[in-house]
Short mmCIF file of C-alpha atoms in Angstrom, two decimals:
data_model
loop_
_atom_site.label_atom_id
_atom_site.label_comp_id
_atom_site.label_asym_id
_atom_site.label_seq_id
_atom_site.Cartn_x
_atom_site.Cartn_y
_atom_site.Cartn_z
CA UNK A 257 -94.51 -80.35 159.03
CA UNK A 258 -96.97 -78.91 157.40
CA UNK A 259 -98.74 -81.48 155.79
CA UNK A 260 -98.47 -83.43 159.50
CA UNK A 261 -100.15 -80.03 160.93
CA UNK A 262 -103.02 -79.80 158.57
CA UNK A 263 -103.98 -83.64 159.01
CA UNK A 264 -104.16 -83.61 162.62
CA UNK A 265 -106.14 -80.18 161.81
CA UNK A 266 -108.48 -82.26 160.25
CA UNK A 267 -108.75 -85.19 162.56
CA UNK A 268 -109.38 -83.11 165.01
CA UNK A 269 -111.71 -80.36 163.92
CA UNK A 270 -115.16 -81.00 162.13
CA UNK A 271 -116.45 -79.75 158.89
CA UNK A 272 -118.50 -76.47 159.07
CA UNK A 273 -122.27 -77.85 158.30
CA UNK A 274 -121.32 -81.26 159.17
CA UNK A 275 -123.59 -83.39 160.79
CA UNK A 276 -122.25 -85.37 164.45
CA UNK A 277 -122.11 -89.41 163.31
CA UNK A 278 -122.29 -91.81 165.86
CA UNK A 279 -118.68 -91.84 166.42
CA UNK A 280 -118.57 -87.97 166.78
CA UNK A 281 -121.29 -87.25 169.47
CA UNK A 282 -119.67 -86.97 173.18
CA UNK A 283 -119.57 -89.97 174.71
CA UNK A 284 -119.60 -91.83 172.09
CA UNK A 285 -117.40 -95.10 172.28
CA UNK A 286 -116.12 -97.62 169.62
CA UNK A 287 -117.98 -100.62 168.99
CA UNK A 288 -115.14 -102.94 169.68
CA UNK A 289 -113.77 -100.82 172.80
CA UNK A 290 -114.05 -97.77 175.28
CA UNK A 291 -114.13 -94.07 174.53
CA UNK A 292 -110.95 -93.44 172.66
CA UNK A 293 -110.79 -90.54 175.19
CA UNK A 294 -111.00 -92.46 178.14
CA UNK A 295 -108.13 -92.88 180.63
CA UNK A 296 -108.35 -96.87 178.86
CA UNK A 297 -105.97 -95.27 176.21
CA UNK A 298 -102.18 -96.72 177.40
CA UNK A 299 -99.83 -93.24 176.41
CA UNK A 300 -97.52 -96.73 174.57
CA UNK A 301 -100.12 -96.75 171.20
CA UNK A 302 -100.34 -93.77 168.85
CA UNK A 303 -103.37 -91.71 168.76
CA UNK A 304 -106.38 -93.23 167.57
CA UNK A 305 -108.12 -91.58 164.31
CA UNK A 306 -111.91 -90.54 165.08
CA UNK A 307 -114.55 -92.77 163.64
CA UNK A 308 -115.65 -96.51 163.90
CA UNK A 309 -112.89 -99.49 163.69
CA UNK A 310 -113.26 -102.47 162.04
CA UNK A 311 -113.60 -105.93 163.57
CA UNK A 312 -111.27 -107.17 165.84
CA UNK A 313 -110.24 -109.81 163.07
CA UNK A 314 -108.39 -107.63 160.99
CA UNK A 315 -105.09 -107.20 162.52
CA UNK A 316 -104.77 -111.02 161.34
CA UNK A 317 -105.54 -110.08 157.75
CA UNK A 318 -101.94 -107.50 158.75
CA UNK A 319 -99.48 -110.02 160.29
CA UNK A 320 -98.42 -111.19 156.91
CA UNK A 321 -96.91 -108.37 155.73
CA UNK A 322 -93.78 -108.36 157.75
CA UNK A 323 -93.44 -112.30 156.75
CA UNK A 324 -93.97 -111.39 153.20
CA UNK A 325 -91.00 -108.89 153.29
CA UNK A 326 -88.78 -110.90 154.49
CA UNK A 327 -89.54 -113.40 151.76
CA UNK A 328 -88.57 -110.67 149.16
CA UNK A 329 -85.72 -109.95 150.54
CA UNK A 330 -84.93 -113.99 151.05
CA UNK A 331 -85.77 -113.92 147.13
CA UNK A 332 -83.57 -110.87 145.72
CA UNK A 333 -80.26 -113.03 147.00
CA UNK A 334 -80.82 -116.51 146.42
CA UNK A 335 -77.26 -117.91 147.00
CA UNK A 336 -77.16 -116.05 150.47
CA UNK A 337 -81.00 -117.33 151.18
CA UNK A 338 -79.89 -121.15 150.36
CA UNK A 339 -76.40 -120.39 152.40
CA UNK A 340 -78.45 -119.15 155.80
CA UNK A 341 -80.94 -121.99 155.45
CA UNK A 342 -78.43 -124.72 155.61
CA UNK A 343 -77.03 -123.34 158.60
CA UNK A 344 -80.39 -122.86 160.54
CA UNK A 345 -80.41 -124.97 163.44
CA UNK A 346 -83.20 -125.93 165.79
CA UNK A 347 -82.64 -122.73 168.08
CA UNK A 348 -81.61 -120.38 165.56
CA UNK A 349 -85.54 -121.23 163.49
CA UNK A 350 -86.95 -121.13 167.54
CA UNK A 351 -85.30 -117.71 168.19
CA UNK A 352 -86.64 -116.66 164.88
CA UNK A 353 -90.06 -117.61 165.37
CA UNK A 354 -90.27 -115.90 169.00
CA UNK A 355 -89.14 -112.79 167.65
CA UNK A 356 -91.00 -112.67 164.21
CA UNK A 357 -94.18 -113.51 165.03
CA UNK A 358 -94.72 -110.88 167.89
CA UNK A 359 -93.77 -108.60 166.02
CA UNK A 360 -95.66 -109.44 163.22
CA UNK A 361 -98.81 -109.53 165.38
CA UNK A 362 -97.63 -106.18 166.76
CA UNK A 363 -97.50 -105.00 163.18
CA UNK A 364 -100.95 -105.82 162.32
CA UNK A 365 -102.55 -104.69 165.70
CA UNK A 366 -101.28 -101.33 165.24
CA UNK A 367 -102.36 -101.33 161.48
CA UNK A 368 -105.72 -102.05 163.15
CA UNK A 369 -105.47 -99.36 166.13
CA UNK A 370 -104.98 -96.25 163.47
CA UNK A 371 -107.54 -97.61 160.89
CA UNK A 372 -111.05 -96.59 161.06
CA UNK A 373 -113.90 -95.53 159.22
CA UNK A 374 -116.41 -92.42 159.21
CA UNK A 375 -119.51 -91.41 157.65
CA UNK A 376 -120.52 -87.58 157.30
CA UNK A 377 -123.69 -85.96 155.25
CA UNK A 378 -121.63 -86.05 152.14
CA UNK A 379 -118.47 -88.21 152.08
CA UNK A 380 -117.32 -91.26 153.58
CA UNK A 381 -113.88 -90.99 155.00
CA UNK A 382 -111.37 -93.80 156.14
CA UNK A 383 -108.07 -93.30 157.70
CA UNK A 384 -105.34 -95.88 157.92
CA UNK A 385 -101.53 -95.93 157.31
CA UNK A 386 -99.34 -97.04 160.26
CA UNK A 387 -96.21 -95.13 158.78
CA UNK A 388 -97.67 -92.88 156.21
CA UNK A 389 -101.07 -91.41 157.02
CA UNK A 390 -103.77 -91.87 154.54
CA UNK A 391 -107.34 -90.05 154.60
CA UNK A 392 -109.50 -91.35 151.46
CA UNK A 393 -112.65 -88.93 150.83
CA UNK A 394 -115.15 -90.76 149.26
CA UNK A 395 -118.12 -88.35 148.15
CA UNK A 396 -121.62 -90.37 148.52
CA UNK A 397 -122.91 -88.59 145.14
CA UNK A 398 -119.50 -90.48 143.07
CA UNK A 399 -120.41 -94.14 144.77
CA UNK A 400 -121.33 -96.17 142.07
CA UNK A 401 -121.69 -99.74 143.47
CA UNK A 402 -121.23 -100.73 147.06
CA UNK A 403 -120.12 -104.63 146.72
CA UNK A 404 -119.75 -106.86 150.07
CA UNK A 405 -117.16 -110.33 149.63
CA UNK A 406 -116.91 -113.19 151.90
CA UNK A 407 -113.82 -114.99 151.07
CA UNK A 408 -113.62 -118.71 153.09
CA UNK A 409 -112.16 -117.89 156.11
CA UNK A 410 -113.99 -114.41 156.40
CA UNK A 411 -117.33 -116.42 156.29
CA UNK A 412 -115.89 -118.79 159.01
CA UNK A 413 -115.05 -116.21 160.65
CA UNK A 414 -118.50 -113.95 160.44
CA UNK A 415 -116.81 -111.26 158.79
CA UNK A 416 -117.25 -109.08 155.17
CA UNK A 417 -115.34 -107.05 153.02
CA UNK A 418 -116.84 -103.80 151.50
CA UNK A 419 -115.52 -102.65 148.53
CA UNK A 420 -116.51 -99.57 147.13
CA UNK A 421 -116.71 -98.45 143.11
CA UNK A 422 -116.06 -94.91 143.11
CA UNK A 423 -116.90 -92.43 139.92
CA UNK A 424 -113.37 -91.69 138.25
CA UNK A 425 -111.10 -94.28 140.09
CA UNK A 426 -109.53 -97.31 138.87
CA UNK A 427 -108.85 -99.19 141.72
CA UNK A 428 -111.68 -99.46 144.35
CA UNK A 429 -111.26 -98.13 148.10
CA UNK A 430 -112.13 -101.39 150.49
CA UNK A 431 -113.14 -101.74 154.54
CA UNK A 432 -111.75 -104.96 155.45
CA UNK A 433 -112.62 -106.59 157.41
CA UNK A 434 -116.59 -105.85 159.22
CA UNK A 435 -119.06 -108.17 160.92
CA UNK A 436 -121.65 -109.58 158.29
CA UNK A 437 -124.53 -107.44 159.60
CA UNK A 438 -122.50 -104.22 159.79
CA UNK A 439 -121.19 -104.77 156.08
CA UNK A 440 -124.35 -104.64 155.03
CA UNK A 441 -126.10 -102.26 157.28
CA UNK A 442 -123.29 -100.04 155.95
CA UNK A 443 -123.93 -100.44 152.25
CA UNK A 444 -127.24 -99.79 152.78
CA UNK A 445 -126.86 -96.46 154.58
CA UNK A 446 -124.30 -95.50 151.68
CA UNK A 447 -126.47 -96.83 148.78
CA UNK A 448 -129.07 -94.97 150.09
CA UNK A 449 -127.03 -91.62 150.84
CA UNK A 450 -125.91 -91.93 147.37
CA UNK A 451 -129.24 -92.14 145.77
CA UNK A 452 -130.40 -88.72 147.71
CA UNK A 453 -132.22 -89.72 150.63
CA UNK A 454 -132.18 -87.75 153.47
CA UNK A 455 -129.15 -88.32 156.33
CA UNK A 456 -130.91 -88.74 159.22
CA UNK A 457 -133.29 -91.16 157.55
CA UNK A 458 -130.73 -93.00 155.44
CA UNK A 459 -129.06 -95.20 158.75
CA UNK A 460 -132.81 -96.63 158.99
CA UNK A 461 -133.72 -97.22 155.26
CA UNK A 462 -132.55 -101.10 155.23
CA UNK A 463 -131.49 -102.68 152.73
CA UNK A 464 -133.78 -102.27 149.51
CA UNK A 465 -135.89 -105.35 148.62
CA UNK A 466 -135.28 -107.63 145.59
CA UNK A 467 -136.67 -110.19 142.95
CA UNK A 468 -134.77 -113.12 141.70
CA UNK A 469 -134.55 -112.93 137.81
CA UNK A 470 -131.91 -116.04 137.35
CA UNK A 471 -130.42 -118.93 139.46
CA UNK A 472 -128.06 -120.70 137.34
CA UNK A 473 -128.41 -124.03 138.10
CA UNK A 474 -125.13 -126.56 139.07
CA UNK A 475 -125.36 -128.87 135.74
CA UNK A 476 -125.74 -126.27 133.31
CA UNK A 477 -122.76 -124.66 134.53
CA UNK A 478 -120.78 -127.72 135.09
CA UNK A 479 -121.39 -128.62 131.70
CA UNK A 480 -121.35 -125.46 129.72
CA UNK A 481 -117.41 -125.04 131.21
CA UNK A 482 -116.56 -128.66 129.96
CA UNK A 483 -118.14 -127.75 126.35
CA UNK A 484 -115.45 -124.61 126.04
CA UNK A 485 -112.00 -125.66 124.09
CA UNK A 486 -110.08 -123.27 125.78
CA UNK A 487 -109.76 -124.97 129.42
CA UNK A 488 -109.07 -127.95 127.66
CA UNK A 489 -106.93 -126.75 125.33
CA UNK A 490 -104.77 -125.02 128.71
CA UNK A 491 -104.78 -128.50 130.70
CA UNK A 492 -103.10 -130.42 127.44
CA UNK A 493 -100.77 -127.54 127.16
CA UNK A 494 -99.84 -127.69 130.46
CA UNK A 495 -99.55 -131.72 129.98
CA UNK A 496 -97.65 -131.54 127.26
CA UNK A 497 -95.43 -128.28 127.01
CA UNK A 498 -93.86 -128.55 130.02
CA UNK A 499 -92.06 -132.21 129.06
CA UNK A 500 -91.38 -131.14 125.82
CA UNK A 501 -89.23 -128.43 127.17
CA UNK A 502 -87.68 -130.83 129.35
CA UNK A 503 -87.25 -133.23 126.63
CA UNK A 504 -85.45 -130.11 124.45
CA UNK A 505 -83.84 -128.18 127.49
CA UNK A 506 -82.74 -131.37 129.56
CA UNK A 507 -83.25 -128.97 132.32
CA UNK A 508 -86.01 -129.43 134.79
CA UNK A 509 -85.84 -125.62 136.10
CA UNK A 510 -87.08 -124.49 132.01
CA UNK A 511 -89.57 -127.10 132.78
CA UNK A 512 -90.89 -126.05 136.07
CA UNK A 513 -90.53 -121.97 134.64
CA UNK A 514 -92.68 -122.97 131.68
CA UNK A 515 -95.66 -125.14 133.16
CA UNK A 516 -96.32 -123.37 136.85
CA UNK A 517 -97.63 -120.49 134.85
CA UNK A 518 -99.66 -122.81 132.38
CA UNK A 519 -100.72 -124.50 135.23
CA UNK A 520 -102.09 -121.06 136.58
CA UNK A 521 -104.33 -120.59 133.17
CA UNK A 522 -105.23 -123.90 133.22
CA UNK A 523 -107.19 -123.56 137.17
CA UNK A 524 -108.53 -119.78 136.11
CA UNK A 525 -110.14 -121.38 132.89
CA UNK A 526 -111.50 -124.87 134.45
CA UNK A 527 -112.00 -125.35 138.18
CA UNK A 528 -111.12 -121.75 139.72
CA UNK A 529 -113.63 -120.60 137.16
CA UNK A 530 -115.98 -122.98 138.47
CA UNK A 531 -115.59 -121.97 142.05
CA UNK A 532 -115.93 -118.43 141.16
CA UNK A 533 -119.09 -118.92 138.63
CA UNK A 534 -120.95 -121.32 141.33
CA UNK A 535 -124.82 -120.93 142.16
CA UNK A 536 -124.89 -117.80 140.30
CA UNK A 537 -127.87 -115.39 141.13
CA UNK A 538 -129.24 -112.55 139.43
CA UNK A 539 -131.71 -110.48 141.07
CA UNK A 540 -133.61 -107.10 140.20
CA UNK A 541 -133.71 -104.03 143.16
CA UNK A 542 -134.18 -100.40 143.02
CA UNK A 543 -130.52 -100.05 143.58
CA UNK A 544 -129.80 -101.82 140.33
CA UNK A 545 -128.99 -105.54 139.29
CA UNK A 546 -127.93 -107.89 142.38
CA UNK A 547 -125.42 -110.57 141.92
CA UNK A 548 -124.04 -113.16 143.85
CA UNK A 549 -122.31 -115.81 143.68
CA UNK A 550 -119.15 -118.36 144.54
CA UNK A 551 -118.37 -121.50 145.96
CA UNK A 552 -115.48 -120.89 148.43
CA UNK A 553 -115.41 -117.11 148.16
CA UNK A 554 -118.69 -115.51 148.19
CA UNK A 555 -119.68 -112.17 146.46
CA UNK A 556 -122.07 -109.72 146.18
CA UNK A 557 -121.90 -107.09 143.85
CA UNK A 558 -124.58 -104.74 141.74
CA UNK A 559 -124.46 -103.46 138.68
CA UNK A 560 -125.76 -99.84 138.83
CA UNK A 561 -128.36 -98.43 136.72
CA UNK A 562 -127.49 -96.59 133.78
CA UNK A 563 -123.60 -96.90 134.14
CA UNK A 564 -123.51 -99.65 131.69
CA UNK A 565 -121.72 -98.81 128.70
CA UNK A 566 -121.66 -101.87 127.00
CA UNK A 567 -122.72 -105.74 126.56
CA UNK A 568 -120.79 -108.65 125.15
CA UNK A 569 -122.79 -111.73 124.02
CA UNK A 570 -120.79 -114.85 123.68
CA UNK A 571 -121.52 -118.16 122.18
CA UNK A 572 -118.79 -120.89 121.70
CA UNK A 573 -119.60 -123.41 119.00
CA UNK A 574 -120.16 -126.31 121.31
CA UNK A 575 -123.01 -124.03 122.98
CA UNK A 576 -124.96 -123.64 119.84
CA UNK A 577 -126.96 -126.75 119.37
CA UNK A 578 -128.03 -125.92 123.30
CA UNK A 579 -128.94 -122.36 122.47
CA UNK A 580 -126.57 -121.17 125.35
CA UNK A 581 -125.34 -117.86 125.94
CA UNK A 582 -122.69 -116.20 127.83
CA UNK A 583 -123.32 -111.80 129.16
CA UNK A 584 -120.26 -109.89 129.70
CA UNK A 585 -120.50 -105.99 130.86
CA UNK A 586 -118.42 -102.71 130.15
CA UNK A 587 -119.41 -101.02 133.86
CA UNK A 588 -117.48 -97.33 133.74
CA UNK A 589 -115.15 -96.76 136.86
CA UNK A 590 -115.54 -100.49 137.98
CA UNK A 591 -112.53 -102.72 138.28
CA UNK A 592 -110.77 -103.06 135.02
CA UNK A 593 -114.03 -102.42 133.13
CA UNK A 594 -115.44 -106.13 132.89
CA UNK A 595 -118.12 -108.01 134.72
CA UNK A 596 -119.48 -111.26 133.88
CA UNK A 597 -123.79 -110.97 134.10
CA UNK A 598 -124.58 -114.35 133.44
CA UNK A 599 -121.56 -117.19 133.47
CA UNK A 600 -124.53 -119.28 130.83
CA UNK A 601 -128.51 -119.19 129.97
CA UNK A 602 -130.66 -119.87 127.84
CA UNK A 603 -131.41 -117.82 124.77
CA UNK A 604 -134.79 -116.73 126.47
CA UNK A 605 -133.32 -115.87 129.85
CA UNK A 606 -130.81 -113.76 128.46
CA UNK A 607 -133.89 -111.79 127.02
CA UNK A 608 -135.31 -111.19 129.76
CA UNK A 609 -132.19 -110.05 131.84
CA UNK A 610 -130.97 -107.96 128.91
CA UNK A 611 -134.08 -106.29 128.89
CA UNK A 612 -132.94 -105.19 132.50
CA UNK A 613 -130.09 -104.17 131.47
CA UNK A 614 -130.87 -101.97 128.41
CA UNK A 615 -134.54 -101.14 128.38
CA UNK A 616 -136.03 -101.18 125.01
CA UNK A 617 -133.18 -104.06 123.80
CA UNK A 618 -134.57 -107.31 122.50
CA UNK A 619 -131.36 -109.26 121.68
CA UNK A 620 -133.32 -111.63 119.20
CA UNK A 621 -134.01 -108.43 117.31
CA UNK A 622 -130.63 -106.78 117.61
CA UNK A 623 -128.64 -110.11 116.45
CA UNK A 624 -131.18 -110.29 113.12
CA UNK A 625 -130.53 -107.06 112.10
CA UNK A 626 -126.61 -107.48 111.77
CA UNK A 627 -125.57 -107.63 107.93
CA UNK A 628 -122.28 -109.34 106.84
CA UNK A 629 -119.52 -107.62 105.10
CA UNK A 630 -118.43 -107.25 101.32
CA UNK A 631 -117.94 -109.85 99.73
CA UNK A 632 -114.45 -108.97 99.07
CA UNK A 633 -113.39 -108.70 102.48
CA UNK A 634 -111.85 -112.26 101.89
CA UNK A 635 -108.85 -110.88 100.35
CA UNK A 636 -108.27 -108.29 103.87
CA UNK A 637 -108.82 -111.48 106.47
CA UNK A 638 -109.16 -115.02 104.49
CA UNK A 639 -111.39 -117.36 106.05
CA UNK A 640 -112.61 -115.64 109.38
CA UNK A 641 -114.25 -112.44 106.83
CA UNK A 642 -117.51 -114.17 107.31
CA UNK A 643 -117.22 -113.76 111.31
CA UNK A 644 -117.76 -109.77 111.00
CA UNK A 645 -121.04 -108.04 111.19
CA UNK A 646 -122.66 -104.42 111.99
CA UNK A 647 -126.29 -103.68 112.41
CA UNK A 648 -127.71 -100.66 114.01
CA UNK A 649 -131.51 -100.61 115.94
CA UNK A 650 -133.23 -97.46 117.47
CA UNK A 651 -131.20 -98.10 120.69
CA UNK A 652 -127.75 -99.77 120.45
CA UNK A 653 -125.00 -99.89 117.84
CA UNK A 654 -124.35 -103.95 116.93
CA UNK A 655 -120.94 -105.47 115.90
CA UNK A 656 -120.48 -109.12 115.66
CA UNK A 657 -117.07 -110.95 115.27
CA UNK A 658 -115.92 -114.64 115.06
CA UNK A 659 -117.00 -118.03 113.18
CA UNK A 660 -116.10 -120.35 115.69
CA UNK A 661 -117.03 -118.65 119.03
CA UNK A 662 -119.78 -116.08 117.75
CA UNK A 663 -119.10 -112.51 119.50
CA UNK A 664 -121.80 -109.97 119.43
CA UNK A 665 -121.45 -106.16 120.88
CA UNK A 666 -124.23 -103.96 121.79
CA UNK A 667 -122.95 -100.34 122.79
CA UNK A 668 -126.03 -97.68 123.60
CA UNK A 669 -126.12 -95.07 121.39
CA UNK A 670 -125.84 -92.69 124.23
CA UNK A 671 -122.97 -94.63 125.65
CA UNK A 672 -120.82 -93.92 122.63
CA UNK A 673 -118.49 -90.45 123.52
CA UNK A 674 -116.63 -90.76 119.77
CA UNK A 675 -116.28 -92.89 116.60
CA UNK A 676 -112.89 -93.39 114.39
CA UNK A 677 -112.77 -94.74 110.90
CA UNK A 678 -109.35 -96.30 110.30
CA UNK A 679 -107.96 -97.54 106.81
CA UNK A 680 -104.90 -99.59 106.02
CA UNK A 681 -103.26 -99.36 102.31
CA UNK A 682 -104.50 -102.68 101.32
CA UNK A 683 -107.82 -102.01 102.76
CA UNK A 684 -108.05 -98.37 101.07
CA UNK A 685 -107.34 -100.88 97.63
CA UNK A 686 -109.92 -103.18 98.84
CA UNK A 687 -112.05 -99.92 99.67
CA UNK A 688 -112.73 -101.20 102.80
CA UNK A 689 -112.77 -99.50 106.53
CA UNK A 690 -112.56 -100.20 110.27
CA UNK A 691 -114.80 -98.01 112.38
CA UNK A 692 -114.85 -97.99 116.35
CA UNK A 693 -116.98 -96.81 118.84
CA UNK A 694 -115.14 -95.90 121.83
CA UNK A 695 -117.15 -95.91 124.96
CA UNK A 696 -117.18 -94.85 128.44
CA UNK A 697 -115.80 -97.93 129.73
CA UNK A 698 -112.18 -97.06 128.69
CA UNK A 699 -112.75 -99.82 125.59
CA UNK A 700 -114.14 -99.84 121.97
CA UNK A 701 -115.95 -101.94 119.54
CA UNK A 702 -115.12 -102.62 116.12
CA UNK A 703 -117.20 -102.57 113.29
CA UNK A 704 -114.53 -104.19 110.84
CA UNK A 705 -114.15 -104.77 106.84
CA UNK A 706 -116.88 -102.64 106.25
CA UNK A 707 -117.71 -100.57 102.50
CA UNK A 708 -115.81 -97.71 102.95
CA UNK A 709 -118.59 -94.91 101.46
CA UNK A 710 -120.86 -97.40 103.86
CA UNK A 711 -118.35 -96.85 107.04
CA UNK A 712 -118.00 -92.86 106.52
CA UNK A 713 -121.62 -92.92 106.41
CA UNK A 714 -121.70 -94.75 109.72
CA UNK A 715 -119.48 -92.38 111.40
CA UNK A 716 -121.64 -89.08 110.44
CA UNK A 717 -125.05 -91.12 111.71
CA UNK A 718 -123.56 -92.74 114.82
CA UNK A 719 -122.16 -89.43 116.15
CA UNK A 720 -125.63 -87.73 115.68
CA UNK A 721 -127.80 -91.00 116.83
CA UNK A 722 -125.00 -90.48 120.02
CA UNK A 723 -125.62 -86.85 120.57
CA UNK A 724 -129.98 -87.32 120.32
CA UNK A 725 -129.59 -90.29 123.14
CA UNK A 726 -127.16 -88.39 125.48
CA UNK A 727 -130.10 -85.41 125.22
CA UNK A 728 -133.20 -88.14 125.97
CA UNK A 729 -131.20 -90.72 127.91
CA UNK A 730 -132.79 -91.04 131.78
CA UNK A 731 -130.72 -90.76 135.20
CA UNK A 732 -127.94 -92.84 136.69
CA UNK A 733 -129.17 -92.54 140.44
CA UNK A 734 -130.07 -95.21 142.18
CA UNK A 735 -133.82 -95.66 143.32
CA UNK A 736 -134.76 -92.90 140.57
#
């Protein structure tokens, strides 16, 4: 009771110092609906949280829910499942449908009715649960990227979905769904709050201009993906796996069990990564990087400034006679740490965009300075030894890694919190070391087979070059 009291304590009283928003003033009224105080309001519908709905849409986005329970439950007893289907008849699946699908619309109108969204002077709140009451506080000073998505029916539909990277969270805290215009009316007004600008100027800042850096174009794409081994090597697994198990087995079920999930990493590595990597745009604003990009689903996301913690370089062998390249990001706090920058460029495009990226980092100097391992590393790792490199320039820490599909590393020196030497008992014969460089990211790079007087060497340098760029590194705001 308690917790029940202090909730509807908060819905109901303001903030000391808080500043009225638009949906707090008196009078004010919803954008999709009367005053919620109104005599509108039927006494039937629980009490609506204070603040601004979403689109009228999103109790769609809800029905499923009730559908998709009843499928688990269908799936956790098979034999009774397959024993009700077979005595369905044409009334029982009409009866069904009549009294489902009301109530699943019912479901996801009321999941609507209680959800809303509120901005103050210093946090964004948002209020939904239909059973169990939820109130997220987002502080404005802990947003780290504001991204807007436009799956296909959402575009058809003239609708967004905000998502919102948050400073010490894993998973990010999403308004879906809004109209187009008011997604990103309302990621400007948050970008902006977040970078220090004054409340009752932020609503009216816009959205900050940009410049177009990269477009990569359809071809290059289309035939950088069919130059990678590994979607090909998925879709002859998935060819040939599947009937050899049948062949084996003699049972089609091992069959089906083996090659639906091959057949799942064979569309993420060819076509679905196609769709996702299509007319892929990089541009440069004061908030930070811009990108965009999809074919079906279309994205938006930015990579803030300074909160990089890491590049990845890639280069598979069939890209090397083309000079292509591949960018992958460590972002800390965003979505399982990993962002693709560019899906494939050229050598001298990837320059210039890393350049954005880490000021002061030329990766044509960075991959020169990278020196190979001892010689009698062969005897640790036969064969790929000659895929490992470190080198070290005035503003990143450089590890390299593979023969066939080169792999190169740059971590900041200021983005490094700690460094570990590790050594096996055949490498301690071999007097040879491992050192990493854990970053902020939640991830590490490895500097591996290196001389081990060499690699304790490394770790005493690398934690002071660490502590001198923390002390001279510049801020992580946005528009700063």
């Amino acid at each position: 009771m308690s917790g029940e009291h202090e909730q509807r304590g908060e819905r109901e009283q303001r903030d000391p110092g808080e500043r009225p928003g638009a949906a707090e003033r008196p009078g004010a009224a919803d954008r999709f609906g009367e005053d919620r105080r109104g005599p509108g309001r039927s006494r039937w519908l629980p009490r609506r949280p204070e603040g601004t709905r979403l689109h009228p849409i999103t109790p769609w986005r809800r029905t499923w829910a009730p559908i998709a329970a009843l499928a688990v439950f269908a799936v956790q007893d098979l034999n009774r499942a397959r024993e009700w289907i077979t005595q369905l008849t044409l009334g029982w699946v009409l009866l069904a449908m009549v009294v489902l699908l009301p109530f699943a619309a019912a479901y996801g109108f009321l999941s609507w009715w209680v959800t809303s969204y509120q901005v103050t002077d210093t946090e964004l709140r948002i209020r939904s649960g239909l059973f169990f009451r939820r109130v997220a506080h987002i502080r404005l000073d802990r947003i780290q990227a504001v991204d807007v998505t436009r799956p296909l029916l959402a575009r058809v539909a003239g609708v967004a979905k905000l998502k919102l990277d948050v400073v010490g969270t894993e998973a990010k805290d999403e308004l879906a769904f809004l109209g187009e215009a008011d997604a990103v009316a309302l990621r400007a007004e948050l970008l902006a709050r977040a970078a220090g600008i004054a409340p009752e100027v932020a609503p009216r800042a816009g959205e900050a201009p940009e410049r177009l850096l990269v477009r990569v174009p359809t071809r290059m794409l289309t035939v950088a993906l069919l130059l990678v081994g590994t979607g090909w090597s998925f879709v002859a697994a998935t060819l040939l796996v599947p009937w050899g198990m049948w062949w084996f087995t003699g049972s089609p079920g091992a069959a089906i069990a083996t090659g639906v999930p091959m057949l799942g990493g064979a569309w993420v590595s060819t076509l679905g990564r196609y769709l996702t990597e299509y007319d892929w745009k990089v541009a440069e604003s004061p908030d930070g990087l811009r990108i965009d990009h999809g074919l079906l689903d279309r994205e938006h996301a930015t990579v803030p400034p300074g909160r990089v913690q890491a590049v990845r370089v890639l280069q598979p062998r069939l890209w090397r006679s083309r000079d292509w390249l591949r960018m992958e990001l460590s972002v800390a706090g965003s979505d399982g740490g990993k962002s693709v920058l560019l899906p494939v460029a050229d050598r001298a495009v990837a320059e210039e965009v890393l350049a954005r990226v880490l000021p002061g980092v030329r990766l044509s100097e960075a991959v020169a300075g990278v020196q190979p391992v001892p010689g009698r590393a062969r005897w640790a790792v036969p064969l790929w030894w000659r895929g490992y490199g470190l080198g070290v320039t005035g503003a990143v820490l450089v590890t390299r890694r593979g023969l066939l599909r080169r792999e190169w590393t740059l971590v900041p020196h200021a983005k490094v919190q700690s460094v570990r030497l590790r050594q096996g008992p055949w490498a301690r014969r071999l007097r040879l070391a491992d050192v990493y460089a854990d970053h902020g990211a939640n991830g590490s790079t490895k500097a591996g087979l290196r001389d081990v007087t060499e690699a304790h060497a490394l770790v005493s340098a690398q934690a002071e070059r660490s502590r001198t760029g923390r002390r001279t590194a510049g801020p992580e705001r946005w528009l700063t």
